[in-house]
């Protein structure tokens, strides 16, 4: 049980102690935490596409610091401090990181913050501390904020109730699709890729004319700020955008440059989204250093503002094959998860709920929000116009009796008395009387009254026009559409229209074939009794190879670098790898556990080269013997493909049991087992069945309590 106390002094708290069940209290607290993370931190809103921290940063820069695009830059520390102190009571690192991301052109398709200073790089370099950098808003950010002072959105108190903040920004474009979002909440996550701003606006404009319009007619797919090539068909994209989730393949682009005499240079011109360029270059360099791709000679990063990673190849090398290898073994090709989960509005304006939406639903939510925002903006403007019209009518009303009004004012006792007498004499109301008393006399001269009458006519005409729009849903939708078309022009002016990521359903590049990248050579793999393994090009005498003190050679495997080898462990697992993947070394080599995921106490019993010159290409049967006296036979044909690091089972020893012997077994061979107590048995191998899968086998030698098999051997027919 847990005790919950009410706030107050010690005596009062003790008087109101209540016992609650610990599971119930833990559940309540966890649900509160989960709800807070989902709605207040991790997920973006479908309407403005922003997470709370992003929204608060932009709002503080606009409302409090006045960092509009034409303002002077201000220290990022000022922005972070203002956001922490008034709206977002969390760590400064989290706030600054969010602001930095909104300023990075390689992170956002349409950056919202104009950063001055070191805001990181595509190489993965971190931004400078916020005391060194400066920032202001970009022009496109103003399209999220410009209508906020016209009562277009709902507000709520900040964390301490001193200030107010908008629940959502009055966004004029679908920022959620344009810039995307990633986040991990409790029990859910979001991963929305960025899209081309022009395509998104075209889809939104088309959806106003036709509710059932297909957005994929305008939106070709994600458009990442770093470019790249998207390997997805239209059908795959449609399935993802309709279901709201899926996976895309994205790879960097390259071109070839001829240098004459058969020398070709490959230049990588883009990297996948989210991949640090320096990390990619490092991975390619590791391939060269480890000699896994003999055709690749050198890599250089010659990037400036544009990506330019130069790959030097050997003469007469097929560049397509080299790139296929790099796509397979480096981050030059990645998978991009898509999860269109976001917050959608509910009946309560202060509460939003998470939902996974399709592309069409996201656009519809934005357009409905935009329609409501434009309506509220017109309502605010109409109210403002009517207030102004009312005051202007008061000026016109008093003009003909201006001399009398002045006499009344001069004979009055203060402003309040003047206002009361003017209201009584001219039929004004309090607002009109107050405006007249606050107006300078010269403005009521004839030339000024003509200006007032002109303004009154214009305001009335404008008010009538807005009133007509508010009464017609079709006209309101027309305004929404016109404003989106105007914004489409701004996108063109800002240079955000051109698509950066190409979409290709397929490529003409060859399929990945590992054998094509292995240079053929004869080699030897040495496995020691202590579990060390290495590869050497020449081995004249195994006893002369370099070993650790007390170690000895267990087995030597001979074959070509293109062939496989199988390692069989005492725990009944088989590990298959290419001889080319055995680490080359003239020293001690590497622990075999570094190549595979061995369990505690697991070790290699024996190893076989699968080179057809050493081992028959098919039909080979192995015999395995265990400590408990069990024996089994299995086919080697099931282990002629490379395995993962976890290997593949060939036997299932019981708890405390292990395999002690494995060797190829021919028909007619005799099996010999010997135990620790000196007992032995001979029997024909044909008496042991060949298992189709991993198993425990049959009893070969019956042991007494405490006894165990210490060795086994096979004798051929000519040795009987």
XYZ file of C-alpha atoms in Angstrom:
720
model
C 0.000 0.000 0.000
C 1.094 3.585 -0.632
C 0.160 6.697 1.351
C -0.951 9.828 -0.481
C -0.765 13.173 1.312
C -2.649 16.340 0.558
C -0.735 19.630 0.253
C -0.368 21.685 3.393
C 1.458 21.687 6.703
C 2.659 18.578 8.487
C -0.295 18.453 10.894
C -2.811 18.891 8.089
C -1.069 16.317 5.899
C -1.120 13.724 8.655
C -4.802 14.361 9.224
C -5.627 13.628 5.585
C -3.411 10.608 4.910
C -5.096 8.024 2.713
C -3.932 4.559 1.775
C -4.035 3.592 -1.893
C -3.016 0.399 -3.645
C 0.539 0.661 -5.011
C -0.377 -0.911 -8.409
C -3.217 1.580 -8.849
C -1.026 4.520 -7.929
C 1.765 3.329 -10.247
C -0.749 2.865 -13.068
C -2.165 6.356 -12.535
C 1.260 7.986 -12.504
C 2.446 6.051 -15.555
C -0.659 6.957 -17.556
C -0.184 10.617 -16.648
C 3.427 10.412 -17.779
C 2.483 8.628 -21.006
C -0.210 11.184 -21.819
C 2.208 14.034 -21.169
C 4.879 12.578 -23.452
C 2.407 11.837 -26.236
C 0.561 15.150 -26.265
C 3.158 17.586 -24.951
C 6.531 16.425 -26.238
C 6.938 13.691 -28.850
C 4.180 13.972 -31.467
C 3.498 16.866 -33.883
C 0.077 18.415 -34.427
C -1.546 17.699 -37.781
C -2.580 21.352 -38.130
C 0.751 23.201 -37.888
C 3.077 20.180 -38.044
C 4.984 21.258 -34.938
C 5.863 19.669 -31.633
C 5.252 21.838 -28.541
C 8.917 22.818 -28.167
C 9.130 23.899 -31.815
C 5.892 25.866 -31.550
C 7.076 27.651 -28.423
C 10.423 28.548 -29.973
C 8.827 30.106 -33.055
C 6.174 31.890 -30.995
C 8.735 33.344 -28.572
C 10.947 34.544 -31.434
C 7.970 36.265 -33.075
C 5.892 37.541 -30.174
C 8.464 38.367 -27.508
C 11.787 38.895 -29.270
C 10.384 40.256 -32.571
C 12.941 38.291 -34.595
C 11.218 38.721 -37.947
C 13.193 38.066 -41.165
C 14.098 41.760 -41.486
C 15.217 42.125 -37.847
C 18.779 41.922 -36.598
C 20.066 38.549 -35.485
C 19.895 37.883 -31.750
C 21.918 35.482 -29.626
C 20.459 31.980 -29.509
C 20.937 32.090 -25.744
C 18.293 34.838 -25.590
C 15.825 32.652 -27.460
C 16.522 29.603 -25.308
C 16.234 31.617 -22.106
C 12.947 33.224 -23.134
C 11.439 29.861 -24.097
C 12.517 28.207 -20.840
C 11.383 31.087 -18.655
C 7.948 31.572 -20.192
C 6.752 28.498 -22.054
C 8.855 25.328 -21.948
C 10.219 24.428 -18.482
C 12.615 21.745 -19.685
C 16.330 21.473 -20.367
C 18.139 24.128 -22.378
C 19.889 21.447 -24.440
C 16.578 20.041 -25.686
C 15.317 23.508 -26.641
C 18.529 24.530 -28.386
C 18.732 21.230 -30.265
C 15.174 21.749 -31.519
C 16.016 25.281 -32.688
C 19.222 24.094 -34.356
C 17.317 21.432 -36.274
C 14.829 24.031 -37.544
C 17.785 26.028 -38.909
C 19.574 23.165 -40.697
C 18.898 23.001 -44.460
C 19.963 19.344 -44.473
C 17.435 18.424 -41.752
C 14.322 20.341 -42.835
C 13.046 20.600 -46.390
C 12.001 24.187 -45.682
C 13.981 25.555 -42.698
C 12.048 27.892 -40.393
C 14.932 29.496 -38.464
C 17.676 31.594 -40.057
C 20.827 30.615 -38.207
C 23.948 32.757 -38.099
C 27.071 30.912 -37.003
C 27.915 27.237 -36.694
C 24.652 25.295 -36.742
C 26.219 21.910 -37.532
C 26.993 20.244 -40.834
C 26.102 17.307 -43.028
C 29.248 15.608 -41.714
C 27.524 15.153 -38.372
C 29.325 18.021 -36.624
C 27.382 19.458 -33.688
C 26.333 23.104 -33.569
C 28.314 25.602 -31.537
C 27.046 26.469 -28.055
C 24.099 28.855 -27.980
C 26.250 31.672 -26.591
C 28.132 31.750 -29.913
C 25.280 31.506 -32.433
C 22.544 33.925 -33.475
C 19.138 33.413 -35.043
C 15.989 34.978 -36.451
C 12.930 33.711 -38.308
C 12.906 32.831 -41.994
C 10.201 34.212 -44.329
C 8.410 30.862 -44.476
C 8.121 30.786 -40.685
C 6.063 33.969 -40.902
C 3.469 31.984 -42.822
C 2.969 29.962 -39.639
C 2.747 33.011 -37.380
C 1.440 36.054 -39.290
C -2.239 35.625 -38.322
C -1.698 34.827 -34.648
C -2.718 38.304 -33.425
C -6.140 38.103 -35.093
C -7.767 35.626 -32.679
C -7.417 32.840 -35.238
C -6.415 30.137 -32.715
C -7.195 29.214 -29.140
C -4.834 30.085 -26.303
C -4.053 28.585 -22.918
C -2.099 29.674 -19.834
C 1.568 28.742 -19.703
C 2.991 26.423 -17.048
C 2.846 29.017 -14.257
C -0.258 30.888 -15.393
C 1.563 34.191 -15.876
C 1.651 34.195 -19.677
C -0.487 32.728 -22.452
C 0.581 30.611 -25.392
C -1.210 29.416 -28.541
C -2.431 25.828 -28.556
C -1.537 25.655 -32.247
C -0.116 28.148 -34.745
C -2.345 29.475 -37.580
C -0.257 27.742 -40.251
C -0.880 28.797 -43.855
C 0.790 25.709 -45.367
C 0.874 21.952 -44.490
C 4.103 22.077 -42.496
C 3.656 18.500 -41.237
C 4.122 17.118 -44.748
C 6.643 19.713 -45.918
C 9.141 19.294 -43.074
C 8.058 15.950 -41.610
C 8.727 14.860 -38.040
C 10.241 12.061 -35.984
C 9.551 11.206 -32.375
C 9.225 8.375 -29.897
C 6.405 8.565 -27.369
C 5.123 5.949 -24.921
C 3.748 2.978 -26.826
C 3.880 4.778 -30.159
C 6.216 6.650 -32.461
C 6.102 8.874 -35.517
C 8.303 9.064 -38.587
C 6.932 11.435 -41.214
C 9.320 12.103 -44.117
C 9.625 15.598 -45.638
C 7.936 16.369 -48.945
C 8.303 18.902 -51.737
C 6.544 22.151 -50.686
C 5.261 22.906 -54.184
C 3.821 19.414 -54.633
C 2.123 19.508 -51.219
C 0.526 22.887 -51.966
C -0.619 21.680 -55.393
C -2.258 18.659 -53.730
C -3.952 20.890 -51.148
C -5.235 23.255 -53.855
C -6.615 20.326 -55.854
C -8.295 18.864 -52.741
C -10.327 22.071 -52.315
C -11.910 21.654 -55.759
C -12.415 17.906 -55.344
C -12.730 16.301 -51.912
C -11.948 12.895 -53.413
C -8.893 14.098 -55.353
C -5.917 11.733 -55.325
C -2.970 13.590 -53.708
C -0.502 11.206 -55.358
C -1.218 12.930 -58.678
C 0.761 15.889 -57.358
C 2.920 14.344 -54.604
C 5.441 11.971 -56.183
C 6.761 10.761 -52.825
C 9.044 12.043 -50.057
C 11.483 14.773 -51.018
C 14.454 14.721 -48.680
C 16.609 17.845 -48.250
C 19.772 15.813 -48.946
C 18.414 14.423 -52.202
C 18.998 10.769 -53.012
C 17.211 8.151 -55.076
C 13.987 6.608 -53.737
C 13.530 2.996 -54.831
C 9.762 2.628 -54.644
C 7.055 1.953 -57.186
C 3.826 3.940 -57.368
C 1.976 0.951 -55.963
C 4.297 0.739 -52.949
C 3.960 4.465 -52.295
C 0.179 4.257 -52.551
C 0.024 1.424 -50.019
C 2.193 3.391 -47.584
C 0.274 6.647 -47.972
C -3.083 4.943 -47.616
C -2.176 2.827 -44.572
C 0.002 5.472 -42.946
C 2.979 3.192 -42.414
C 5.626 1.269 -44.313
C 9.291 1.284 -45.278
C 11.102 2.970 -48.146
C 14.551 2.343 -49.617
C 16.725 5.402 -50.136
C 20.183 5.475 -51.660
C 22.736 8.106 -52.531
C 23.284 9.115 -56.155
C 26.496 8.999 -58.145
C 27.901 9.837 -61.527
C 30.977 8.678 -63.435
C 33.805 10.879 -64.648
C 36.177 9.680 -67.367
C 39.874 10.425 -66.852
C 41.228 8.688 -69.932
C 43.225 5.489 -70.448
C 40.386 3.413 -69.059
C 40.460 5.138 -65.659
C 36.998 5.923 -64.305
C 36.234 7.979 -61.220
C 32.926 7.598 -59.380
C 31.571 10.744 -57.712
C 28.862 10.362 -55.067
C 26.657 13.458 -55.326
C 24.146 12.851 -52.521
C 23.859 10.871 -49.305
C 20.725 9.323 -47.798
C 18.687 11.455 -45.402
C 19.904 11.212 -41.821
C 23.311 9.737 -42.743
C 26.346 11.749 -41.650
C 28.633 12.272 -44.644
C 31.782 11.797 -42.578
C 30.457 8.488 -41.261
C 29.746 7.305 -44.810
C 33.271 8.199 -45.954
C 34.667 6.371 -42.939
C 32.701 3.206 -43.762
C 33.926 3.288 -47.369
C 37.483 3.746 -46.125
C 37.087 0.683 -43.885
C 36.133 -1.354 -46.951
C 39.334 -0.221 -48.673
C 41.580 -0.825 -45.653
C 40.192 -4.307 -45.030
C 40.669 -5.138 -48.742
C 37.103 -6.383 -49.053
C 36.726 -4.675 -52.430
C 39.927 -4.928 -54.435
C 38.579 -2.743 -57.265
C 38.189 0.241 -54.941
C 41.508 2.039 -54.452
C 40.818 5.314 -52.638
C 38.075 7.617 -51.318
C 38.252 11.414 -50.942
C 35.747 13.901 -49.635
C 35.918 16.961 -51.899
C 32.574 18.397 -50.765
C 31.950 22.124 -50.433
C 28.335 23.312 -50.421
C 27.486 20.310 -52.609
C 28.265 16.691 -51.818
C 31.237 15.342 -53.758
C 32.768 12.087 -52.535
C 35.319 10.800 -55.052
C 36.011 7.070 -55.420
C 39.155 5.964 -57.259
C 38.780 2.602 -59.043
C 41.234 0.246 -60.669
C 41.530 0.377 -64.414
C 38.765 -1.369 -66.422
C 36.574 -1.831 -63.319
C 32.798 -1.876 -63.677
C 31.598 1.074 -61.506
C 28.090 -0.381 -61.235
C 29.435 -3.479 -59.485
C 31.436 -1.359 -57.042
C 28.398 0.771 -56.204
C 26.264 -2.334 -55.738
C 28.722 -3.554 -53.125
C 28.741 -0.182 -51.346
C 24.938 -0.061 -51.341
C 24.971 -3.437 -49.595
C 27.722 -2.876 -47.035
C 27.697 0.869 -46.240
C 25.065 3.477 -45.272
C 25.013 4.653 -48.894
C 21.672 2.835 -49.031
C 19.299 2.906 -46.062
C 15.711 2.105 -45.216
C 13.416 4.958 -44.244
C 10.524 4.048 -41.925
C 7.222 5.818 -42.536
C 4.722 6.182 -39.695
C 2.182 8.961 -40.226
C 1.163 9.254 -36.570
C 0.286 12.724 -35.300
C -2.057 14.593 -32.970
C -5.532 15.408 -34.305
C -7.983 17.899 -32.750
C -10.955 16.848 -30.632
C -14.113 18.599 -29.417
C -12.050 20.070 -26.588
C -9.728 22.683 -28.171
C -7.072 22.086 -25.490
C -6.923 18.324 -26.053
C -5.576 16.488 -29.100
C -5.434 12.736 -29.559
C -2.900 10.590 -31.437
C -3.933 8.895 -34.667
C -2.249 7.251 -37.634
C -3.522 8.966 -40.765
C -3.228 8.498 -44.483
C -1.924 11.206 -46.791
C -5.409 12.293 -47.874
C -6.605 12.526 -44.254
C -3.626 14.715 -43.283
C -4.408 17.144 -46.092
C -8.099 17.185 -45.150
C -7.327 17.955 -41.499
C -5.089 20.831 -42.589
C -7.651 22.257 -45.016
C -10.448 22.072 -42.431
C -8.181 23.863 -39.955
C -7.257 26.430 -42.587
C -10.944 27.026 -43.366
C -11.706 27.589 -39.666
C -8.660 29.859 -39.305
C -9.636 32.044 -42.264
C -13.192 32.301 -40.898
C -11.913 33.414 -37.493
C -9.561 35.891 -39.141
C -12.427 37.434 -41.117
C -14.587 37.545 -37.997
C -11.827 39.414 -36.188
C -11.330 41.816 -39.088
C -15.087 42.401 -39.383
C -15.355 43.153 -35.682
C -12.393 45.506 -35.952
C -13.985 47.222 -38.976
C -17.315 47.647 -37.244
C -15.588 49.187 -34.238
C -13.804 51.650 -36.522
C -16.988 52.395 -38.483
C -18.795 53.119 -35.265
C -16.163 55.653 -34.223
C -16.075 57.285 -37.662
C -19.847 57.675 -37.569
C -19.422 59.560 -34.301
C -16.935 61.966 -35.918
C -19.311 62.608 -38.812
C -22.249 63.092 -36.445
C -20.511 65.753 -34.363
C -18.937 67.641 -37.283
C -21.972 69.876 -37.986
C -22.159 70.858 -34.308
C -18.441 71.183 -33.750
C -18.601 74.732 -32.328
C -21.298 73.714 -29.878
C -19.325 70.619 -28.883
C -16.284 72.770 -28.136
C -18.384 75.087 -25.957
C -19.778 72.063 -24.074
C -16.284 70.739 -23.489
C -15.008 74.114 -22.272
C -17.898 74.448 -19.859
C -17.547 70.935 -18.461
C -15.786 69.757 -15.319
C -13.299 67.238 -16.627
C -13.380 64.475 -19.211
C -16.163 62.419 -17.649
C -18.512 65.428 -17.482
C -17.667 66.359 -21.077
C -18.404 62.834 -22.274
C -21.759 62.725 -20.458
C -22.869 66.048 -21.947
C -21.778 65.110 -25.477
C -23.624 61.801 -25.236
C -26.793 63.615 -24.099
C -26.588 66.370 -26.706
C -25.558 64.461 -29.832
C -26.852 60.950 -29.097
C -23.382 59.383 -28.975
C -22.328 56.365 -26.961
C -19.414 56.131 -24.549
C -16.914 54.793 -27.107
C -17.709 57.545 -29.616
C -17.556 60.271 -27.018
C -14.239 58.999 -25.691
C -12.759 58.887 -29.222
C -13.889 62.476 -29.928
C -12.397 63.751 -26.693
C -9.073 62.013 -27.460
C -8.905 63.433 -31.015
C -6.883 66.559 -31.791
C -9.020 69.498 -32.923
C -7.187 69.969 -36.210
C -8.349 66.546 -37.378
C -11.929 67.793 -37.309
C -11.224 70.518 -39.850
C -13.001 70.334 -43.208
C -10.123 68.632 -45.033
C -9.891 66.000 -42.304
C -13.626 65.350 -42.185
C -13.549 64.593 -45.895
C -10.838 62.031 -45.220
C -12.941 60.594 -42.398
C -16.011 60.323 -44.648
C -13.914 58.637 -47.342
C -12.483 56.176 -44.823
C -16.021 55.522 -43.544
C -17.217 54.630 -47.052
C -14.234 52.338 -47.613
C -14.621 50.617 -44.267
C -18.328 50.016 -44.860
C -17.638 48.552 -48.288
C -14.905 46.323 -46.882
C -17.135 45.210 -44.016
C -19.932 44.360 -46.433
C -17.523 42.330 -48.549
C -16.225 40.362 -45.536
C -19.765 39.829 -44.259
C -20.732 38.360 -47.630
C -17.713 36.038 -47.553
C -18.558 34.841 -44.038
C -22.085 33.998 -45.141
C -20.848 31.869 -48.048
C -18.834 28.694 -47.514
C -17.931 28.611 -51.192
C -16.410 32.096 -51.005
C -14.473 31.160 -47.872
C -13.020 28.109 -49.617
C -12.178 30.385 -52.540
C -10.158 32.644 -50.237
C -8.345 29.615 -48.764
C -7.481 28.431 -52.248
C -6.283 31.855 -53.451
C -4.012 32.200 -50.453
C -2.521 28.754 -51.098
C -1.876 29.782 -54.715
C -0.148 32.954 -53.474
C 1.956 30.868 -51.117
C 2.837 28.630 -54.056
C 4.415 31.701 -55.650
C 6.410 32.407 -52.480
C 7.750 28.848 -52.566
C 8.993 29.506 -56.083
C 10.576 32.807 -55.024
C 12.379 31.170 -52.088
C 13.858 28.506 -54.392
C 12.091 25.584 -52.673
C 10.146 24.408 -55.705
C 12.717 22.139 -57.379
C 12.510 18.491 -56.355
C 15.680 17.066 -54.774
C 14.901 13.362 -54.331
C 14.343 11.304 -57.459
C 11.808 8.471 -57.429
C 12.641 5.308 -59.371
C 10.657 2.063 -59.294
C 13.755 0.139 -60.353
C 17.321 0.572 -61.557
C 19.442 -0.968 -64.264
C 22.245 -1.780 -61.854
C 23.307 -5.422 -61.456
C 22.051 -7.414 -58.491
C 24.412 -7.855 -55.592
C 26.594 -10.951 -55.959
C 29.120 -11.392 -53.182
C 31.356 -13.686 -55.250
C 31.887 -10.928 -57.809
C 33.747 -8.826 -55.237
C 36.069 -11.517 -53.860
C 39.493 -11.759 -55.432
C 40.342 -15.400 -56.108
C 43.442 -16.701 -54.390
C 44.543 -19.863 -52.618
C 44.570 -19.498 -48.849
C 44.870 -21.331 -45.530
C 42.732 -20.778 -42.433
C 44.302 -21.809 -39.120
C 42.115 -22.562 -36.073
C 43.852 -23.066 -32.734
C 42.841 -25.089 -29.686
C 42.281 -21.883 -27.671
C 39.835 -20.534 -30.280
C 41.985 -18.169 -32.333
C 41.544 -18.032 -36.112
C 43.500 -16.396 -38.918
C 44.019 -16.570 -42.669
C 47.390 -16.805 -44.434
C 48.282 -16.882 -48.091
C 51.089 -19.411 -47.522
C 51.586 -22.043 -44.821
C 54.553 -24.372 -45.314
C 54.575 -25.853 -41.826
C 51.586 -25.486 -39.415
C 53.941 -26.039 -36.484
C 55.878 -22.905 -37.438
C 52.901 -20.542 -37.505
C 52.791 -17.888 -34.805
C 50.756 -18.947 -31.731
C 50.170 -17.708 -28.222
C 52.088 -19.421 -25.451
C 50.516 -22.773 -24.563
C 48.286 -22.777 -27.647
C 48.392 -25.304 -30.515
C 47.000 -25.718 -34.013
C 43.658 -27.533 -33.942
C 42.832 -27.631 -37.651
C 44.096 -26.130 -40.918
C 41.578 -25.401 -43.696
C 42.729 -25.150 -47.278
C 40.779 -23.676 -50.180
C 40.155 -20.585 -52.277
C 38.939 -17.281 -50.870
C 35.614 -17.763 -52.695
C 34.776 -21.022 -50.893
C 33.075 -21.663 -47.565
C 34.201 -23.187 -44.300
C 31.996 -24.633 -41.550
C 32.871 -24.467 -37.844
C 31.055 -26.973 -35.591
C 30.800 -26.156 -31.896
C 30.314 -28.248 -28.762
C 26.871 -26.677 -28.245
C 25.488 -28.158 -31.461
C 25.758 -25.036 -33.633
C 27.320 -24.759 -37.074
C 28.824 -21.486 -38.251
C 29.453 -21.101 -41.983
C 31.589 -18.311 -43.446
C 33.683 -17.649 -46.504
C 37.385 -18.242 -46.177
C 37.761 -14.669 -47.450
C 35.983 -13.453 -44.285
C 38.524 -15.060 -41.981
C 40.724 -12.185 -40.754
C 44.086 -12.160 -42.571
C 46.986 -12.022 -40.140
C 50.632 -12.960 -39.730
C 50.219 -12.722 -35.961
C 47.959 -14.590 -33.563
C 44.743 -13.874 -35.483
C 41.396 -12.998 -33.913
C 39.214 -14.812 -31.354
C 36.575 -16.840 -33.149
C 33.991 -15.321 -30.756
C 34.583 -12.002 -32.498
C 33.153 -13.430 -35.723
C 30.167 -15.225 -34.201
C 27.813 -14.997 -31.220
C 29.134 -17.765 -29.017
C 27.418 -18.585 -25.726
C 29.337 -19.011 -22.472
C 31.604 -22.051 -22.623
C 31.023 -22.611 -26.333
C 34.040 -23.632 -28.391
C 34.811 -25.103 -31.800
C 35.099 -28.919 -31.916
C 36.246 -29.097 -35.507
C 36.105 -27.210 -38.805
C 35.824 -28.265 -42.461
C 36.709 -26.555 -45.717
C 33.868 -26.824 -48.226
C 36.149 -26.275 -51.208
C 35.104 -29.053 -53.636
C 38.754 -30.008 -54.034
C 38.865 -30.817 -50.313
C 35.320 -31.947 -49.496
C 32.840 -33.554 -51.865
C 30.334 -30.949 -53.129
C 27.335 -33.029 -52.010
C 26.338 -36.203 -50.215
C 28.784 -35.816 -47.306
C 27.468 -37.207 -43.988
C 28.867 -36.182 -40.601
C 28.886 -38.203 -37.404
C 28.690 -36.407 -34.049
C 29.266 -37.917 -30.591
C 28.323 -36.379 -27.230
C 29.599 -36.656 -23.654
C 26.514 -38.609 -22.672
C 27.260 -41.402 -25.183
C 24.645 -40.264 -27.715
C 25.569 -40.272 -31.399
C 23.883 -38.936 -34.501
C 24.495 -38.539 -38.203
C 23.567 -35.516 -40.309
C 23.961 -34.315 -43.884
C 26.537 -31.618 -44.586
C 24.445 -30.367 -47.544
C 22.299 -28.219 -45.233
C 25.374 -26.193 -44.236
C 26.645 -25.104 -47.634
C 25.406 -21.505 -47.333
C 26.876 -18.747 -45.200
C 25.076 -18.271 -41.886
C 24.507 -15.236 -39.702
C 26.585 -14.589 -36.593
C 24.128 -16.736 -34.643
C 24.863 -19.839 -36.747
C 22.516 -22.770 -37.361
C 21.750 -25.775 -35.159
C 22.955 -29.243 -36.174
C 22.424 -31.028 -32.823
C 20.502 -30.498 -29.585
C 22.636 -31.549 -26.609
C 20.743 -31.815 -23.319
C 21.461 -29.450 -20.427
C 24.995 -30.207 -19.187
C 25.817 -32.284 -22.271
C 28.067 -31.282 -25.190
C 29.413 -32.504 -28.520
C 32.970 -33.902 -28.265
C 33.558 -35.250 -31.756
C 32.420 -34.434 -35.322
C 33.879 -35.909 -38.504
C 32.826 -36.961 -42.033
C 31.473 -40.498 -42.035
C 31.416 -42.781 -45.076
C 29.259 -45.871 -45.557
C 30.786 -48.879 -43.847
C 32.823 -46.856 -41.353
C 33.156 -48.203 -37.832
C 32.490 -45.895 -34.875
C 34.634 -46.146 -31.757
C 33.640 -44.539 -28.452
C 35.715 -44.513 -25.259
C 34.671 -43.398 -21.775
C 36.538 -41.907 -18.849
C 36.231 -45.160 -16.818
C 37.971 -47.145 -19.564
C 34.918 -48.625 -21.297
C 34.784 -48.672 -25.128
C 32.519 -49.830 -27.943
C 32.753 -50.461 -31.657
C 29.733 -50.466 -33.955
C 28.885 -49.935 -37.606
C 27.990 -46.358 -38.542
C 24.979 -47.594 -40.530
C 23.290 -48.328 -37.186
C 23.104 -44.572 -36.531
C 20.210 -42.934 -38.422
C 20.791 -39.787 -40.491
C 18.647 -37.001 -39.023
C 16.881 -34.527 -41.293
C 17.192 -31.799 -38.663
C 18.948 -31.089 -35.374
C 18.280 -33.688 -32.681
C 19.824 -35.583 -29.755
C 20.573 -38.831 -31.648
C 20.639 -42.409 -30.338
C 22.558 -44.126 -27.538
C 25.965 -45.302 -28.736
C 27.579 -46.174 -25.389
C 25.662 -46.852 -22.192
C 27.479 -45.203 -19.299
C 27.411 -45.740 -15.581
C 26.689 -42.907 -13.164
C 29.443 -40.281 -13.255
C 31.055 -41.703 -16.380
C 31.333 -39.767 -19.653
C 32.686 -40.119 -23.195
C 36.161 -38.655 -23.575
C 36.862 -39.495 -27.180
C 35.583 -40.950 -30.454
C 37.027 -42.053 -33.757
C 36.039 -43.469 -37.145
C 37.722 -46.403 -38.909
C 37.343 -47.027 -42.618
C 36.434 -50.358 -44.126
C 40.102 -51.107 -44.886
C 41.012 -50.543 -41.199
C 38.585 -53.062 -39.674
